[in-house]
């Protein structure tokens, strides 16, 4: 093969790697959960995201109304294949093919579907049967994408919770549970082959409320504090968010996947909670999310991986009034159900007033309108749609 041919092959390899690794634009994304009956319609959500310059979002299903709304928006979206479908999808590639043909193929490239999260927080969870079917489901979905020539555009992954770790403190001690490893290692091997990152849902909020006597609130909120010192690596951490990411890198390294990227698939702070969730306040939620946004916009790495830029999806776009569980679960939103901001971190919101809004509300139909004022920048965006 001549020099020109070798250069062309090299160029194609670089191009494919760039395409596959571009499932996240920039460093900041938002989870768009919809367990609610009072949040804006998807078209209005697109307007909010564009006004806030949010270019990455993640949904937990493959709702067609949402996918149609995001067509032409330029916003990159990761869709979800719910835990309830894993057993069926794991049984045959044909079933995965049917799912992809129904929920992905009709919408691309107009809607920028860049990833499929196959399941959510499976390993370490209570249903061990799902542990066993996760990898077959992942493989079947990827193979279906490959057969449709979409595998280089749509990345397959599976986000994990902190339940996969046996230890995470100090960060260098990060390690996966022995019970999880028989399922985690082959999953990581496959993700390594297809160049998918390790997605982790990390919540300093949950860590703090579970042990407020031993965790400095300022450390959890990115505020000034003494931090912690990791003696093994001689690294200093002044916030829990970075420490939890580096614990993931340490666990991956011990498992033999030191080159795998870590991306945060969920992180956030509740603005309201039950009496035993005293840290769930508007002030703390604003502090965490404002400082997190500032930190991500710096486009830098962690103490242990300084050259690997941190990327994260914040949880969540809206307060979701139908979510079960403690009060905090319904109060993670950057925006309230009416489209106004929950607190100010620099985003443009829609605020109640006497001006008639272009926003219609989910569950109220398209005829009934709410009333808002809107910033000039957001109005220009709406009028340009």
Short mmCIF file of C-alpha atoms in Angstrom, two decimals:
data_model
loop_
_atom_site.label_atom_id
_atom_site.label_comp_id
_atom_site.label_asym_id
_atom_site.label_seq_id
_atom_site.Cartn_x
_atom_site.Cartn_y
_atom_site.Cartn_z
CA UNK A 1 0.00 0.00 0.00
CA UNK A 2 1.35 3.40 -0.97
CA UNK A 3 1.82 6.43 1.25
CA UNK A 4 -1.45 7.96 0.01
CA UNK A 5 -3.38 4.79 0.86
CA UNK A 6 -1.88 4.55 4.34
CA UNK A 7 -2.69 8.22 4.99
CA UNK A 8 -6.28 7.68 3.84
CA UNK A 9 -6.72 4.71 6.21
CA UNK A 10 -5.23 6.73 9.06
CA UNK A 11 -7.57 9.64 8.28
CA UNK A 12 -10.61 7.34 8.27
CA UNK A 13 -9.55 5.85 11.62
CA UNK A 14 -9.21 9.31 13.16
CA UNK A 15 -12.52 10.39 11.65
CA UNK A 16 -14.38 7.36 13.00
CA UNK A 17 -12.89 7.86 16.46
CA UNK A 18 -13.89 11.53 16.39
CA UNK A 19 -17.43 10.66 15.32
CA UNK A 20 -17.83 7.94 17.95
CA UNK A 21 -16.37 10.08 20.72
CA UNK A 22 -18.53 13.10 19.84
CA UNK A 23 -21.61 11.85 21.69
CA UNK A 24 -21.23 14.85 23.99
CA UNK A 25 -20.75 18.43 22.76
CA UNK A 26 -18.81 20.59 25.19
CA UNK A 27 -19.00 19.65 28.86
CA UNK A 28 -22.53 20.43 30.10
CA UNK A 29 -25.77 18.53 29.62
CA UNK A 30 -29.11 18.15 31.39
CA UNK A 31 -31.30 15.13 32.12
CA UNK A 32 -34.83 15.76 30.84
CA UNK A 33 -37.02 13.60 33.07
CA UNK A 34 -40.76 13.68 32.49
CA UNK A 35 -42.42 11.93 35.44
CA UNK A 36 -44.85 14.82 35.79
CA UNK A 37 -48.23 16.00 34.55
CA UNK A 38 -47.59 19.73 34.62
CA UNK A 39 -44.34 20.41 32.75
CA UNK A 40 -44.04 22.20 29.39
CA UNK A 41 -44.57 20.40 26.10
CA UNK A 42 -41.38 19.15 24.43
CA UNK A 43 -41.40 21.97 21.84
CA UNK A 44 -41.25 24.50 24.68
CA UNK A 45 -38.50 22.51 26.39
CA UNK A 46 -36.40 22.81 23.23
CA UNK A 47 -36.91 26.58 23.39
CA UNK A 48 -35.77 26.66 27.02
CA UNK A 49 -32.70 24.55 26.28
CA UNK A 50 -31.71 26.69 23.31
CA UNK A 51 -32.13 29.87 25.38
CA UNK A 52 -29.91 28.31 28.08
CA UNK A 53 -27.44 27.08 25.41
CA UNK A 54 -27.84 23.51 26.65
CA UNK A 55 -26.61 21.38 23.76
CA UNK A 56 -26.74 17.93 25.41
CA UNK A 57 -29.73 16.21 26.95
CA UNK A 58 -30.66 12.76 28.14
CA UNK A 59 -34.14 11.25 28.31
CA UNK A 60 -35.01 7.98 30.00
CA UNK A 61 -37.09 6.51 27.18
CA UNK A 62 -37.52 7.02 23.43
CA UNK A 63 -40.72 9.06 23.43
CA UNK A 64 -41.60 9.92 19.85
CA UNK A 65 -43.18 13.27 20.67
CA UNK A 66 -39.95 14.33 22.32
CA UNK A 67 -37.80 13.04 19.47
CA UNK A 68 -39.91 14.90 16.92
CA UNK A 69 -39.70 18.11 18.97
CA UNK A 70 -35.90 18.00 18.98
CA UNK A 71 -35.70 17.63 15.19
CA UNK A 72 -33.55 20.38 13.72
CA UNK A 73 -32.69 21.83 17.14
CA UNK A 74 -29.02 20.85 17.01
CA UNK A 75 -29.31 19.54 20.56
CA UNK A 76 -27.67 16.14 21.01
CA UNK A 77 -29.88 13.64 22.78
CA UNK A 78 -29.19 10.36 24.52
CA UNK A 79 -32.27 8.19 24.63
CA UNK A 80 -33.00 5.38 27.07
CA UNK A 81 -33.98 1.75 26.70
CA UNK A 82 -35.81 1.18 29.98
CA UNK A 83 -34.95 -1.55 32.46
CA UNK A 84 -38.33 -3.14 31.80
CA UNK A 85 -37.30 -3.98 28.21
CA UNK A 86 -33.91 -5.56 28.94
CA UNK A 87 -35.09 -9.17 29.25
CA UNK A 88 -36.93 -9.01 25.94
CA UNK A 89 -34.14 -7.19 24.06
CA UNK A 90 -31.52 -9.60 25.41
CA UNK A 91 -33.29 -12.61 23.90
CA UNK A 92 -32.57 -11.89 20.24
CA UNK A 93 -30.95 -9.38 17.94
CA UNK A 94 -34.18 -9.26 15.93
CA UNK A 95 -36.03 -7.79 18.90
CA UNK A 96 -33.30 -5.20 19.33
CA UNK A 97 -33.52 -4.48 15.61
CA UNK A 98 -37.27 -3.88 15.87
CA UNK A 99 -36.70 -1.47 18.77
CA UNK A 100 -34.00 0.46 16.92
CA UNK A 101 -36.09 0.60 13.72
CA UNK A 102 -39.03 1.97 15.69
CA UNK A 103 -37.24 4.38 18.03
CA UNK A 104 -34.01 5.48 16.33
CA UNK A 105 -33.90 5.00 12.56
CA UNK A 106 -37.02 7.08 11.70
CA UNK A 107 -35.70 10.13 13.57
CA UNK A 108 -32.07 10.40 12.49
CA UNK A 109 -30.33 12.45 11.29
CA UNK A 110 -32.92 15.23 11.78
CA UNK A 111 -33.01 14.52 15.49
CA UNK A 112 -29.45 14.22 16.75
CA UNK A 113 -29.70 10.94 18.64
CA UNK A 114 -26.10 10.33 19.69
CA UNK A 115 -26.51 7.61 22.29
CA UNK A 116 -28.67 4.88 23.76
CA UNK A 117 -28.47 4.17 27.48
CA UNK A 118 -29.36 0.50 27.75
CA UNK A 119 -30.85 0.23 31.22
CA UNK A 120 -30.07 2.51 34.14
CA UNK A 121 -28.30 1.57 37.38
CA UNK A 122 -28.62 -2.17 36.73
CA UNK A 123 -25.44 -3.59 38.26
CA UNK A 124 -25.51 -3.41 42.04
CA UNK A 125 -29.31 -3.10 41.96
CA UNK A 126 -31.83 -5.43 43.53
CA UNK A 127 -32.83 -7.43 40.44
CA UNK A 128 -29.93 -9.79 39.76
CA UNK A 129 -31.66 -11.28 36.77
CA UNK A 130 -31.17 -7.94 35.07
CA UNK A 131 -27.45 -8.15 35.82
CA UNK A 132 -27.34 -11.28 33.67
CA UNK A 133 -29.29 -9.89 30.71
CA UNK A 134 -27.60 -6.47 30.58
CA UNK A 135 -24.63 -7.40 28.40
CA UNK A 136 -26.65 -9.48 25.90
CA UNK A 137 -29.08 -6.56 25.57
CA UNK A 138 -26.23 -4.09 25.06
CA UNK A 139 -24.65 -6.29 22.40
CA UNK A 140 -27.93 -6.82 20.56
CA UNK A 141 -28.66 -3.09 20.44
CA UNK A 142 -25.15 -2.30 19.20
CA UNK A 143 -25.32 -5.04 16.56
CA UNK A 144 -28.68 -3.74 15.36
CA UNK A 145 -27.19 -0.25 15.02
CA UNK A 146 -24.22 -1.73 13.18
CA UNK A 147 -26.44 -3.54 10.69
CA UNK A 148 -28.27 -0.27 10.02
CA UNK A 149 -24.95 1.59 9.63
CA UNK A 150 -25.73 3.73 12.66
CA UNK A 151 -23.14 2.37 15.11
CA UNK A 152 -20.63 5.09 14.22
CA UNK A 153 -23.21 7.78 15.03
CA UNK A 154 -25.15 6.33 18.00
CA UNK A 155 -23.15 5.23 21.02
CA UNK A 156 -24.35 2.42 23.29
CA UNK A 157 -23.77 2.68 27.04
CA UNK A 158 -25.29 1.83 30.43
CA UNK A 159 -25.11 4.26 33.38
CA UNK A 160 -24.19 2.96 36.85
CA UNK A 161 -24.91 4.08 40.39
CA UNK A 162 -22.52 4.23 43.33
CA UNK A 163 -23.85 0.77 44.29
CA UNK A 164 -21.25 -0.80 41.96
CA UNK A 165 -18.40 0.31 44.24
CA UNK A 166 -17.03 -1.58 47.20
CA UNK A 167 -14.98 1.46 48.23
CA UNK A 168 -14.69 5.01 46.92
CA UNK A 169 -12.78 6.81 49.69
CA UNK A 170 -10.13 7.98 49.35
CA UNK A 171 -10.43 8.22 45.56
CA UNK A 172 -7.40 6.00 44.95
CA UNK A 173 -9.16 3.20 46.86
CA UNK A 174 -12.02 3.13 44.36
CA UNK A 175 -12.89 -0.46 43.49
CA UNK A 176 -15.85 -2.41 42.17
CA UNK A 177 -17.69 -4.89 44.39
CA UNK A 178 -16.59 -8.49 43.97
CA UNK A 179 -20.23 -9.49 43.44
CA UNK A 180 -20.48 -7.05 40.53
CA UNK A 181 -17.19 -7.86 38.81
CA UNK A 182 -18.33 -11.05 36.97
CA UNK A 183 -20.84 -8.84 35.13
CA UNK A 184 -18.95 -5.55 35.08
CA UNK A 185 -15.73 -6.82 33.53
CA UNK A 186 -17.23 -8.34 30.36
CA UNK A 187 -19.43 -5.27 30.00
CA UNK A 188 -16.38 -3.02 30.21
CA UNK A 189 -14.53 -5.24 27.74
CA UNK A 190 -17.31 -4.74 25.22
CA UNK A 191 -17.53 -1.00 25.85
CA UNK A 192 -13.77 -0.78 25.41
CA UNK A 193 -14.07 -2.50 22.03
CA UNK A 194 -16.76 -0.12 20.78
CA UNK A 195 -15.14 2.93 22.43
CA UNK A 196 -17.97 3.72 24.84
CA UNK A 197 -17.23 5.58 28.08
CA UNK A 198 -18.09 4.59 31.64
CA UNK A 199 -21.18 6.50 32.75
CA UNK A 200 -21.66 7.09 36.48
CA UNK A 201 -24.53 8.71 38.39
CA UNK A 202 -22.80 10.60 41.18
CA UNK A 203 -24.59 12.64 43.85
CA UNK A 204 -22.62 14.47 46.56
CA UNK A 205 -26.09 15.46 47.84
CA UNK A 206 -26.97 11.84 48.62
CA UNK A 207 -23.56 11.18 50.14
CA UNK A 208 -23.89 14.21 52.40
CA UNK A 209 -27.43 13.54 53.68
CA UNK A 210 -26.45 9.93 54.42
CA UNK A 211 -23.55 11.03 56.66
CA UNK A 212 -23.76 14.75 57.54
CA UNK A 213 -21.71 14.29 60.71
CA UNK A 214 -18.61 13.23 58.80
CA UNK A 215 -18.88 15.09 55.49
CA UNK A 216 -18.19 18.81 55.22
CA UNK A 217 -21.14 20.46 53.47
CA UNK A 218 -18.77 22.97 51.86
CA UNK A 219 -16.77 20.07 50.40
CA UNK A 220 -19.97 18.74 48.80
CA UNK A 221 -20.99 22.18 47.48
CA UNK A 222 -17.66 23.23 45.85
CA UNK A 223 -17.26 25.94 48.52
CA UNK A 224 -14.04 26.85 50.30
CA UNK A 225 -12.99 24.03 52.66
CA UNK A 226 -9.86 22.15 53.80
CA UNK A 227 -10.63 19.30 51.39
CA UNK A 228 -9.11 15.84 51.62
CA UNK A 229 -5.65 14.51 50.91
CA UNK A 230 -5.15 11.15 49.19
CA UNK A 231 -1.88 9.77 50.58
CA UNK A 232 -1.47 7.11 47.88
CA UNK A 233 -1.56 9.58 44.98
CA UNK A 234 -0.41 12.69 46.89
CA UNK A 235 -3.41 14.50 45.43
CA UNK A 236 -5.62 17.08 47.14
CA UNK A 237 -9.37 17.28 46.54
CA UNK A 238 -11.40 20.35 47.39
CA UNK A 239 -14.75 18.95 46.23
CA UNK A 240 -16.54 15.62 46.39
CA UNK A 241 -17.64 15.67 42.76
CA UNK A 242 -14.09 15.31 41.44
CA UNK A 243 -13.22 12.81 44.16
CA UNK A 244 -16.11 10.57 43.11
CA UNK A 245 -15.07 10.74 39.45
CA UNK A 246 -11.50 9.81 40.32
CA UNK A 247 -12.77 6.91 42.45
CA UNK A 248 -14.39 5.67 39.24
CA UNK A 249 -11.10 6.01 37.37
CA UNK A 250 -9.34 4.09 40.15
CA UNK A 251 -11.90 1.29 39.99
CA UNK A 252 -11.60 1.10 36.21
CA UNK A 253 -7.82 0.99 36.49
CA UNK A 254 -7.96 -1.91 38.94
CA UNK A 255 -10.31 -3.74 36.57
CA UNK A 256 -7.87 -3.25 33.68
CA UNK A 257 -9.52 -0.36 31.85
CA UNK A 258 -7.31 2.58 32.72
CA UNK A 259 -7.88 4.25 29.33
CA UNK A 260 -11.68 4.36 29.56
CA UNK A 261 -13.26 7.80 29.89
CA UNK A 262 -15.65 8.55 32.74
CA UNK A 263 -18.70 10.73 32.04
CA UNK A 264 -21.18 11.76 34.73
CA UNK A 265 -24.65 10.73 33.56
CA UNK A 266 -26.45 12.24 36.56
CA UNK A 267 -25.57 14.72 39.28
CA UNK A 268 -27.59 17.36 41.06
CA UNK A 269 -28.90 18.81 44.31
CA UNK A 270 -32.49 18.94 45.58
CA UNK A 271 -34.00 22.32 46.47
CA UNK A 272 -36.58 20.92 48.90
CA UNK A 273 -36.80 17.77 50.98
CA UNK A 274 -38.19 15.96 53.99
CA UNK A 275 -37.16 16.86 57.57
CA UNK A 276 -34.34 14.29 57.42
CA UNK A 277 -33.06 15.95 54.22
CA UNK A 278 -32.12 19.25 55.82
CA UNK A 279 -29.49 20.02 53.18
CA UNK A 280 -32.16 20.06 50.46
CA UNK A 281 -32.61 23.84 50.27
CA UNK A 282 -32.86 26.35 47.46
CA UNK A 283 -29.64 27.98 48.64
CA UNK A 284 -27.68 24.72 48.58
CA UNK A 285 -29.17 23.61 45.27
CA UNK A 286 -28.25 26.93 43.67
CA UNK A 287 -24.74 26.83 45.15
CA UNK A 288 -24.08 23.29 43.92
CA UNK A 289 -25.45 23.76 40.42
CA UNK A 290 -23.91 27.20 39.92
CA UNK A 291 -20.48 26.02 41.07
CA UNK A 292 -20.81 22.81 39.05
CA UNK A 293 -21.65 24.78 35.92
CA UNK A 294 -18.69 27.12 36.46
CA UNK A 295 -16.42 24.15 37.01
CA UNK A 296 -17.58 22.35 33.86
CA UNK A 297 -17.24 25.49 31.73
CA UNK A 298 -13.54 25.57 32.61
CA UNK A 299 -13.14 22.40 30.51
CA UNK A 300 -10.51 20.85 32.73
CA UNK A 301 -9.86 17.42 34.16
CA UNK A 302 -9.70 15.98 37.67
CA UNK A 303 -6.66 15.75 39.96
CA UNK A 304 -6.05 12.13 38.86
CA UNK A 305 -6.93 12.67 35.19
CA UNK A 306 -6.00 16.33 34.57
CA UNK A 307 -6.02 15.97 30.76
CA UNK A 308 -9.41 14.23 30.57
CA UNK A 309 -12.01 17.00 30.44
CA UNK A 310 -14.93 16.38 32.79
CA UNK A 311 -18.40 16.12 31.21
CA UNK A 312 -21.69 15.81 33.05
CA UNK A 313 -25.45 15.66 32.64
CA UNK A 314 -27.13 17.59 35.46
CA UNK A 315 -30.23 16.13 37.04
CA UNK A 316 -32.68 17.52 36.17
CA UNK A 317 -34.42 19.90 33.81
CA UNK A 318 -37.66 20.12 35.81
CA UNK A 319 -39.14 19.37 39.19
CA UNK A 320 -41.16 16.19 38.55
CA UNK A 321 -44.31 16.11 40.66
CA UNK A 322 -45.19 12.45 40.09
CA UNK A 323 -41.87 10.89 41.09
CA UNK A 324 -42.19 8.46 44.01
CA UNK A 325 -39.94 8.45 47.06
CA UNK A 326 -38.83 11.21 49.42
CA UNK A 327 -39.72 14.85 48.75
CA UNK A 328 -36.25 15.56 47.39
CA UNK A 329 -36.93 13.27 44.41
CA UNK A 330 -39.53 15.75 43.15
CA UNK A 331 -37.32 18.81 43.58
CA UNK A 332 -34.13 18.41 41.56
CA UNK A 333 -35.23 20.69 38.72
CA UNK A 334 -33.27 23.64 37.40
CA UNK A 335 -36.67 24.82 36.19
CA UNK A 336 -40.08 24.75 37.82
CA UNK A 337 -43.02 23.12 36.09
CA UNK A 338 -44.20 26.47 34.68
CA UNK A 339 -40.88 27.03 32.91
CA UNK A 340 -39.51 29.61 35.33
CA UNK A 341 -36.09 29.04 36.88
CA UNK A 342 -36.01 27.30 40.26
CA UNK A 343 -33.10 29.59 41.20
CA UNK A 344 -30.67 31.71 39.25
CA UNK A 345 -27.54 30.08 37.85
CA UNK A 346 -27.43 32.15 34.68
CA UNK A 347 -30.19 30.51 32.66
CA UNK A 348 -33.09 32.30 30.98
CA UNK A 349 -36.43 31.24 32.37
CA UNK A 350 -40.07 32.03 31.77
CA UNK A 351 -41.56 34.05 34.61
CA UNK A 352 -45.30 34.48 35.47
CA UNK A 353 -46.69 37.86 34.35
CA UNK A 354 -49.46 39.46 32.33
CA UNK A 355 -47.88 38.73 28.95
CA UNK A 356 -49.40 35.87 26.97
CA UNK A 357 -46.96 32.98 26.57
CA UNK A 358 -46.05 30.82 23.62
CA UNK A 359 -45.64 27.95 26.08
CA UNK A 360 -48.35 25.33 26.42
CA UNK A 361 -48.37 22.91 29.27
CA UNK A 362 -48.27 19.14 29.11
CA UNK A 363 -51.52 17.74 30.38
CA UNK A 364 -53.52 20.91 29.73
CA UNK A 365 -53.80 20.60 25.95
CA UNK A 366 -52.63 23.03 23.31
CA UNK A 367 -55.55 25.44 23.69
CA UNK A 368 -55.05 26.59 27.25
CA UNK A 369 -52.15 29.05 27.60
CA UNK A 370 -50.21 30.22 30.62
CA UNK A 371 -48.87 33.77 31.06
CA UNK A 372 -45.21 34.75 31.13
CA UNK A 373 -42.69 37.43 30.45
CA UNK A 374 -39.63 36.30 28.55
CA UNK A 375 -36.21 37.80 28.09
CA UNK A 376 -35.39 39.46 24.79
CA UNK A 377 -32.81 36.76 24.00
CA UNK A 378 -35.30 33.96 24.53
CA UNK A 379 -37.95 35.81 22.52
CA UNK A 380 -35.59 36.12 19.57
CA UNK A 381 -34.96 32.38 19.79
CA UNK A 382 -38.66 31.59 19.81
CA UNK A 383 -39.43 33.87 16.89
CA UNK A 384 -36.61 32.33 14.90
CA UNK A 385 -37.92 28.78 15.29
#
